[in-house]
Coordinates of C-alpha atoms in Angstrom, one line a residue:
M16 CA 37.4 -7.1 -5.3
E17 CA 40.7 -5.3 -4.6
E18 CA 40.4 -5.7 -0.9
D19 CA 39.8 -9.5 -1.3
R20 CA 43.0 -9.8 -3.4
L21 CA 44.9 -7.8 -0.8
A22 CA 43.6 -10.0 2.1
A23 CA 44.6 -13.1 0.1
S24 CA 48.2 -11.8 0.0
Y25 CA 48.3 -11.9 3.7
S26 CA 47.1 -15.5 3.9
D27 CA 48.3 -19.0 3.1
A28 CA 47.0 -18.4 -0.5
N29 CA 50.3 -16.6 -0.9
A30 CA 53.2 -19.1 -0.7
F31 CA 55.6 -16.2 0.1
F32 CA 53.5 -15.2 3.0
R33 CA 53.3 -18.8 4.1
L34 CA 57.1 -18.9 4.2
F35 CA 57.3 -15.9 6.5
R36 CA 54.5 -17.2 8.7
H37 CA 56.6 -20.3 9.4
L38 CA 59.6 -17.9 10.1
G39 CA 57.6 -16.1 12.7
W40 CA 55.1 -13.7 11.2
G41 CA 51.8 -13.8 13.1
D42 CA 50.1 -10.9 15.0
L43 CA 52.3 -8.5 13.0
V44 CA 53.3 -8.7 9.3
N45 CA 55.7 -5.8 9.0
L46 CA 59.3 -6.2 7.8
G47 CA 61.0 -5.8 11.2
Y48 CA 63.7 -3.6 12.7
Y49 CA 67.1 -5.2 13.0
T50 CA 70.3 -4.0 14.8
L51 CA 73.5 -5.9 15.0
P52 CA 73.3 -6.6 18.8
T53 CA 69.8 -8.1 18.4
L54 CA 70.5 -10.4 15.4
P55 CA 71.0 -13.5 17.6
A56 CA 67.3 -13.3 18.4
L57 CA 66.7 -14.5 14.8
I58 CA 66.9 -18.0 16.2
G59 CA 63.5 -17.4 17.8
G60 CA 61.9 -16.1 14.6
L61 CA 61.0 -12.8 13.1
A62 CA 58.2 -11.7 15.5
F63 CA 60.8 -10.1 17.9
F64 CA 62.0 -7.7 15.2
Q65 CA 58.5 -6.9 14.1
R66 CA 57.6 -5.8 17.6
R67 CA 60.7 -3.7 17.7
L68 CA 59.6 -1.8 14.5
E69 CA 56.2 -1.3 16.1
T70 CA 57.8 0.0 19.3
H71 CA 59.9 2.5 17.4
S72 CA 56.9 3.7 15.4
L73 CA 54.7 4.1 18.4
A74 CA 57.5 6.0 20.2
L75 CA 57.3 8.7 17.5
L76 CA 53.5 8.9 17.9
G77 CA 53.9 10.1 21.5
A78 CA 50.4 8.9 22.4
R79 CA 49.4 9.3 26.1
P80 CA 46.6 7.8 28.2
G81 CA 43.3 9.3 27.3
H82 CA 44.4 10.2 23.7
R83 CA 42.0 9.1 21.0
V84 CA 44.1 7.3 18.4
L85 CA 43.3 6.0 14.9
D86 CA 45.3 3.0 13.8
A87 CA 44.9 3.4 10.1
C88 CA 45.1 0.1 8.1
C89 CA 45.4 -1.8 11.3
G90 CA 45.5 -5.3 9.8
R91 CA 45.3 -7.9 12.5
G92 CA 45.0 -5.4 15.2
H93 CA 48.1 -5.9 17.3
T94 CA 49.1 -2.3 17.3
T95 CA 45.6 -1.1 18.0
A96 CA 45.3 -3.4 21.1
R97 CA 48.7 -2.2 22.3
L98 CA 47.6 1.4 22.2
G99 CA 44.4 0.4 24.1
A100 CA 46.5 -1.4 26.7
A101 CA 48.5 1.8 27.1
G102 CA 45.4 3.7 28.1
C103 CA 44.5 5.3 24.7
E104 CA 41.1 5.1 23.2
A105 CA 42.2 3.1 20.2
V106 CA 40.2 2.6 17.0
G107 CA 41.6 0.3 14.3
V108 CA 40.3 0.5 10.8
D109 CA 41.1 -1.6 7.7
I110 CA 39.4 -1.9 4.4
S111 CA 39.6 -5.7 4.6
D112 CA 36.7 -7.3 6.4
R113 CA 38.9 -10.5 6.7
Q114 CA 41.6 -8.6 8.5
I115 CA 39.1 -6.9 10.9
A116 CA 37.5 -10.3 11.6
Q117 CA 40.9 -11.6 12.6
A118 CA 41.6 -8.5 14.7
R119 CA 38.3 -8.9 16.6
A120 CA 38.9 -12.6 17.1
R121 CA 42.4 -12.0 18.5
Y122 CA 41.6 -8.9 20.6
A123 CA 37.9 -9.2 21.4
H124 CA 38.6 -8.5 25.1
A125 CA 41.3 -5.9 24.7
A126 CA 40.7 -2.8 26.8
N127 CA 39.8 0.5 25.1
T128 CA 40.0 -1.0 21.7
D129 CA 37.5 -1.0 18.8
F130 CA 37.8 -2.3 15.2
A131 CA 35.8 -1.3 12.1
V132 CA 35.9 -2.0 8.4
A133 CA 36.5 1.4 6.8
D134 CA 38.4 3.1 4.0
V135 CA 41.2 5.4 5.4
T136 CA 40.9 7.6 2.3
R137 CA 37.2 8.2 3.1
L138 CA 36.6 7.8 6.8
P139 CA 33.0 7.6 7.9
R140 CA 31.5 9.1 11.0
R141 CA 30.5 5.6 12.2
A142 CA 31.2 2.1 10.9
D143 CA 30.1 -1.3 12.2
G144 CA 28.6 0.5 15.2
V145 CA 31.9 2.1 16.1
A146 CA 32.5 5.9 16.2
V147 CA 35.2 6.5 13.7
A148 CA 35.4 10.1 12.6
E149 CA 32.5 11.2 14.8
T150 CA 34.9 13.1 17.1
P151 CA 38.5 14.2 16.4
F152 CA 41.5 12.1 17.0
D153 CA 44.6 13.2 18.9
R154 CA 46.9 10.9 16.9
V155 CA 46.8 8.9 13.7
H156 CA 49.2 6.0 13.2
C157 CA 49.9 4.2 9.9
L158 CA 52.6 1.6 10.0
E159 CA 53.8 -0.1 6.8
A160 CA 50.5 0.1 5.0
A161 CA 50.3 3.2 2.8
F162 CA 52.4 1.5 0.1
H163 CA 49.3 -0.6 -0.7
L164 CA 47.4 2.5 -1.8
S165 CA 47.5 4.1 -5.2
P166 CA 49.3 7.5 -5.5
E167 CA 45.8 9.1 -5.4
G168 CA 45.0 7.0 -2.3
R169 CA 48.1 8.2 -0.5
R170 CA 47.2 11.8 -1.2
A171 CA 43.7 11.1 0.2
L172 CA 45.2 9.4 3.3
Y173 CA 47.0 12.6 4.2
T174 CA 43.9 14.7 3.5
E175 CA 41.7 12.5 5.7
A176 CA 44.2 12.2 8.5
Y177 CA 44.4 16.0 8.6
R178 CA 40.6 16.3 8.6
V179 CA 40.0 13.9 11.5
L180 CA 42.9 15.2 13.7
R181 CA 42.3 17.8 16.3
P182 CA 44.4 21.0 15.9
G183 CA 47.8 20.2 17.3
G184 CA 47.3 16.5 16.6
R185 CA 49.9 14.2 15.0
L186 CA 50.2 11.7 12.2
V187 CA 53.0 9.2 12.2
L188 CA 53.4 7.4 8.9
V189 CA 56.1 4.7 8.5
D190 CA 56.4 3.2 5.1
F191 CA 58.5 2.1 2.2
T192 CA 59.6 4.9 -0.1
W193 CA 61.3 4.9 -3.5
A194 CA 64.9 6.0 -3.8
T195 CA 64.5 8.0 -7.1
A196 CA 62.0 10.4 -8.5
D197 CA 60.8 7.7 -11.0
P198 CA 58.7 5.0 -9.2
E199 CA 57.9 3.5 -12.6
E200 CA 61.4 2.0 -12.5
I201 CA 60.0 -0.8 -10.4
R202 CA 58.6 -2.3 -13.6
R203 CA 62.1 -2.8 -15.0
L204 CA 63.4 -4.2 -11.7
D205 CA 60.4 -6.6 -11.3
P206 CA 59.6 -7.4 -15.0
R207 CA 57.4 -10.4 -14.1
G208 CA 55.6 -8.5 -11.4
L209 CA 56.4 -11.1 -8.8
A210 CA 57.2 -8.7 -6.0
R211 CA 54.2 -6.5 -6.8
A212 CA 51.8 -9.4 -7.1
S213 CA 52.9 -10.8 -3.8
W214 CA 51.5 -7.7 -1.9
Q215 CA 49.1 -6.3 -4.5
I216 CA 50.9 -3.1 -5.0
E217 CA 51.4 -0.7 -7.9
G218 CA 54.7 0.8 -6.6
F219 CA 56.3 2.9 -3.9
E220 CA 56.0 6.7 -3.5
P221 CA 59.2 8.8 -3.6
L222 CA 59.9 10.4 -0.2
E223 CA 59.8 13.9 -1.7
R224 CA 56.3 13.2 -3.0
H225 CA 55.2 12.0 0.5
L226 CA 56.5 15.2 2.0
T227 CA 54.9 17.4 -0.7
N228 CA 51.6 15.6 -0.2
A229 CA 51.7 16.0 3.5
A230 CA 52.5 19.7 3.3
R231 CA 49.7 20.2 0.8
A232 CA 47.3 18.6 3.2
G233 CA 48.4 21.2 5.8
F234 CA 50.8 19.2 7.9
L235 CA 54.1 20.5 9.4
V236 CA 56.9 18.0 8.9
R237 CA 58.5 17.6 12.3
R238 CA 60.8 14.7 11.5
S239 CA 61.7 12.6 8.5
L240 CA 63.8 9.6 9.6
D241 CA 65.6 7.2 7.4
W242 CA 65.3 3.6 8.7
T243 CA 66.5 2.0 5.5
R244 CA 69.5 0.3 7.1
P245 CA 67.8 -1.4 10.1
V246 CA 64.7 -2.3 8.1
V247 CA 65.3 -2.8 4.4
E248 CA 69.0 -3.4 4.1
R249 CA 69.2 -6.0 6.8
S250 CA 66.0 -7.7 5.6
L251 CA 67.6 -8.0 2.2
R252 CA 70.6 -9.7 3.7
L253 CA 68.2 -12.1 5.4
G254 CA 66.5 -12.6 2.0
T255 CA 69.8 -13.4 0.4
V256 CA 70.5 -16.1 2.9
L257 CA 66.9 -17.5 2.4
T258 CA 67.3 -17.5 -1.3
H259 CA 70.5 -19.6 -1.1
L260 CA 69.0 -22.0 1.3
A261 CA 65.7 -22.3 -0.5
G262 CA 67.5 -22.9 -3.8
S263 CA 69.2 -26.2 -2.8
R264 CA 67.9 -29.5 -1.4
T265 CA 70.4 -29.3 1.5
G266 CA 69.4 -25.7 2.3
R267 CA 65.7 -26.6 2.2
G268 CA 66.4 -29.5 4.5
L269 CA 68.1 -27.1 7.0
L270 CA 65.1 -24.7 6.8
C271 CA 62.7 -27.6 7.4
L272 CA 64.8 -28.8 10.4
A273 CA 64.6 -25.3 11.9
R274 CA 61.0 -24.7 11.0
P275 CA 59.2 -28.1 10.6
G276 CA 56.1 -26.5 9.3
L277 CA 58.0 -25.8 6.0
R278 CA 57.8 -29.5 5.2
E279 CA 54.4 -28.7 3.7
F280 CA 56.1 -26.8 0.9
T281 CA 55.9 -28.6 -2.5
A282 CA 58.7 -28.4 -5.1
A283 CA 56.5 -25.9 -6.9
D284 CA 56.2 -23.8 -3.8
W285 CA 60.0 -23.7 -3.3
S286 CA 60.6 -22.8 -6.9
H287 CA 58.1 -20.0 -6.8
T288 CA 59.5 -18.7 -3.5
V289 CA 63.0 -18.6 -4.8
D290 CA 61.8 -16.5 -7.8
V291 CA 59.8 -14.1 -5.6
L292 CA 62.7 -13.7 -3.2
A293 CA 64.9 -12.8 -6.1
A294 CA 62.4 -10.3 -7.3
H295 CA 62.2 -8.7 -3.9
R296 CA 66.0 -8.4 -3.7
S297 CA 66.0 -6.7 -7.1
V298 CA 63.4 -4.2 -6.1
G299 CA 64.7 -3.8 -2.6
R300 CA 67.9 -2.2 -3.8
S301 CA 65.9 0.9 -4.8
V302 CA 63.6 1.0 -1.8
R303 CA 64.1 3.1 1.2
Y304 CA 62.2 3.1 4.5
S305 CA 61.0 6.3 6.0
A306 CA 59.3 7.4 9.3
L307 CA 57.5 10.7 9.1
V308 CA 56.3 12.7 12.1
L309 CA 53.7 15.2 10.9
D310 CA 51.8 17.7 13.0
K311 CA 48.6 19.5 12.4
P312 CA 49.1 23.2 13.4
D313 CA 47.2 24.4 16.4
G314 CA 45.3 27.6 16.5
A315 CA 48.6 29.5 16.8
G316 CA 49.9 28.0 13.6
T317 CA 52.2 25.5 15.2
G318 CA 51.8 21.8 16.0
T319 CA 51.8 20.7 19.6
P320 CA 52.8 17.2 20.7

């Protein structure tokens, strides 16, 4: 099943994921938000930068205690639990039962937090005994997940988010976007499909198409922010360093010295990892990173935060 293949991408079945797990991925699996003053924190791994991206995304959401918030495609549940800890009534949904099982195991006792297996393009009233779309949400949050959907799925995500939000509610969608109007260009940049296979994706949506789909669903675009430099460009520079290190015996030794868990990598793992890193660098030059703040109009025809 498609969700099983996607879940496998975020597990040790994917050598590329394993590399980044050893480099600090854990509760969060987003790309991270990097600024020059914070780069020394790389010595401690990538989790610090992933939490920074989460923090920037949640700041746009403007959720307040008492707000009912849907964390769409919640993955392992860190963001959902963080919303619950802030006093929101947080519901995390993901199509992968493996991811939801991990979320429940990690945050079983988190306050104000529920998890359910559900498809964000067709949200049910209830799932797994959890009220999902039974009552309206004040906020919907989707961080670095919509790129996994098909173009039709992304359109449906906007439609569903609009449907389940109260008037005046807000959707924050933070995701990769394609730099040109032709997303099929990814096939030329990734001819072996290595980057796409790593994360089970078809491609990335152009920003203008995201904005058009959001408007067609009924949303007012409050803000469209370009986070390409702190997220994609600096991640690509990190990837360049990793490629050089992983491509030589000396470099691999240094990586294993810094992250002893990498000693489990076989020669085949390293070779595959170098190829996949190169594919990501090729694709990444045409990828942007966008943060969209979208409001559902209230009764007066305007969105209210």
